[in-house]
Each structure stands twice: as C-alpha cells, then as structure tokens.
Amino acid sequence: MTTTTMVHVRVDEQIKAQATETLASMGLSVSDAVRVFLMRVVADKQMPFMLKAPNAETRAAMTEADEIARMHRARFDTAAKLFDDLEKNSGK
C-alpha cells in the first residue's frame, strides 16, 4: 500500500472557490488537480506550463501604464468622451 502525505497550500478564498467549481465541472477535486500537477512535474522534470518574466521593455511599459492610471482617474459616460480626452491629453 502506498503511503501518502498531506500538502498544505494557502490560496485566496475566492480563487479556491472558483477553482473548486471549475474543477468539479471537469470531474476533479482540488486534490485531484494538485496530484495531476505534481505527477506532471515529476514525469516531465519541469513545470507543466511556461513561466515567463516580463523583459525590461515590458516592465517599463507596465510601469508607465500604472503611472498613467494613477494620474488619470477620470470616468467617462461614453467611449467617444474617453477618446476625446485621450486625444486632448496626448498633445495631438
């Protein structure tokens, strides 16, 4: 008989609930999904999906977007008003 052990993982409550619902629709439990994940890691000797870190150009664009969002907190009733404001503030 195979000996098993417990794996404890802390995750956001909403993420767990959403994952539980999604996995249940596939006929899996969260424990089943974790077992499948770990078996793929062992079998492939790598993560079962690509992990990518953003390059310098992407990080700079993300930082710029965050700064723009912080500076420009306006809300618009229509898309046309949004585009008008963007054109006005882009120097065109």
Short mmCIF file of C-alpha atoms in Angstrom, two decimals:
data_model
loop_
_atom_site.label_atom_id
_atom_site.label_comp_id
_atom_site.label_asym_id
_atom_site.label_seq_id
_atom_site.Cartn_x
_atom_site.Cartn_y
_atom_site.Cartn_z
CA MET A 1 0.00 0.00 0.00
CA THR A 2 1.29 3.46 -0.91
CA THR A 3 1.99 5.88 1.89
CA THR A 4 0.54 9.34 1.37
CA THR A 5 1.32 12.71 2.90
CA MET A 6 -0.52 16.00 3.27
CA VAL A 7 0.31 19.13 1.29
CA HIS A 8 -0.97 22.39 2.77
CA VAL A 9 -1.27 25.40 0.48
CA ARG A 10 -2.53 28.90 1.27
CA VAL A 11 -4.59 30.48 -1.51
CA ASP A 12 -7.07 33.30 -1.80
CA GLU A 13 -10.53 32.11 -0.71
CA GLN A 14 -12.20 33.26 -3.94
CA ILE A 15 -9.56 31.59 -6.13
CA LYS A 16 -10.09 28.33 -4.25
CA ALA A 17 -13.87 28.56 -4.64
CA GLN A 18 -13.61 29.35 -8.36
CA ALA A 19 -11.05 26.59 -8.92
CA THR A 20 -13.18 24.11 -6.98
CA GLU A 21 -16.20 24.92 -9.14
CA THR A 22 -14.24 24.77 -12.39
CA LEU A 23 -12.51 21.52 -11.47
CA ALA A 24 -15.80 19.97 -10.36
CA SER A 25 -17.20 20.66 -13.83
CA MET A 26 -14.31 18.52 -15.13
CA GLY A 27 -14.99 15.79 -12.60
CA LEU A 28 -11.94 16.65 -10.49
CA SER A 29 -11.38 17.82 -6.94
CA VAL A 30 -8.72 20.32 -5.94
CA SER A 31 -6.74 17.40 -4.51
CA ASP A 32 -7.03 15.55 -7.82
CA ALA A 33 -5.74 18.62 -9.70
CA VAL A 34 -2.78 19.01 -7.33
CA ARG A 35 -1.91 15.32 -7.74
CA VAL A 36 -2.06 15.65 -11.55
CA PHE A 37 0.11 18.77 -11.39
CA LEU A 38 2.74 17.10 -9.19
CA MET A 39 2.77 13.95 -11.34
CA ARG A 40 3.42 16.09 -14.45
CA VAL A 41 6.27 17.91 -12.67
CA VAL A 42 7.85 14.56 -11.77
CA ALA A 43 7.28 12.97 -15.20
CA ASP A 44 8.49 15.96 -17.24
CA LYS A 45 11.07 17.31 -14.77
CA GLN A 46 9.63 20.78 -15.37
CA MET A 47 6.53 22.89 -14.79
CA PRO A 48 3.62 21.71 -16.94
CA PHE A 49 3.27 25.25 -18.33
CA MET A 50 5.64 28.06 -19.29
CA LEU A 51 6.57 30.65 -16.72
CA LYS A 52 7.72 33.92 -18.19
CA ALA A 53 9.06 37.02 -16.53
CA PRO A 54 8.45 40.26 -18.42
CA ASN A 55 11.51 41.68 -20.17
CA ALA A 56 12.81 45.20 -19.47
CA GLU A 57 10.71 46.77 -22.24
CA THR A 58 7.52 45.13 -20.99
CA ARG A 59 8.27 46.09 -17.36
CA ALA A 60 8.82 49.71 -18.44
CA ALA A 61 5.50 49.71 -20.35
CA MET A 62 3.73 48.23 -17.31
CA THR A 63 5.21 50.91 -15.05
CA GLU A 64 4.20 53.64 -17.50
CA ALA A 65 0.66 52.25 -17.69
CA ASP A 66 0.43 52.20 -13.88
CA GLU A 67 1.59 55.83 -13.70
CA ILE A 68 -0.92 56.90 -16.34
CA ALA A 69 -3.71 55.09 -14.50
CA ARG A 70 -2.77 56.77 -11.20
CA MET A 71 -2.66 60.24 -12.80
CA HIS A 72 -5.82 59.84 -14.85
CA ARG A 73 -8.64 58.59 -12.64
CA ALA A 74 -11.44 60.21 -14.68
CA ARG A 75 -14.60 58.31 -15.60
CA PHE A 76 -16.38 58.78 -18.90
CA ASP A 77 -20.03 58.33 -19.83
CA THR A 78 -19.23 57.25 -23.38
CA ALA A 79 -16.32 55.85 -25.34
CA ALA A 80 -16.35 58.99 -27.51
CA LYS A 81 -15.71 61.18 -24.44
CA LEU A 82 -12.84 58.91 -23.41
CA PHE A 83 -11.23 59.11 -26.85
CA ASP A 84 -11.71 62.89 -26.98
CA ASP A 85 -9.95 63.22 -23.64
CA LEU A 86 -7.13 60.92 -24.71
CA GLU A 87 -6.56 62.93 -27.89
CA LYS A 88 -6.66 66.20 -25.97
CA ASN A 89 -4.06 64.96 -23.47
CA SER A 90 -1.78 63.24 -25.97
CA GLY A 91 -0.67 66.56 -27.46
CA LYS A 92 -2.33 66.00 -30.83
#
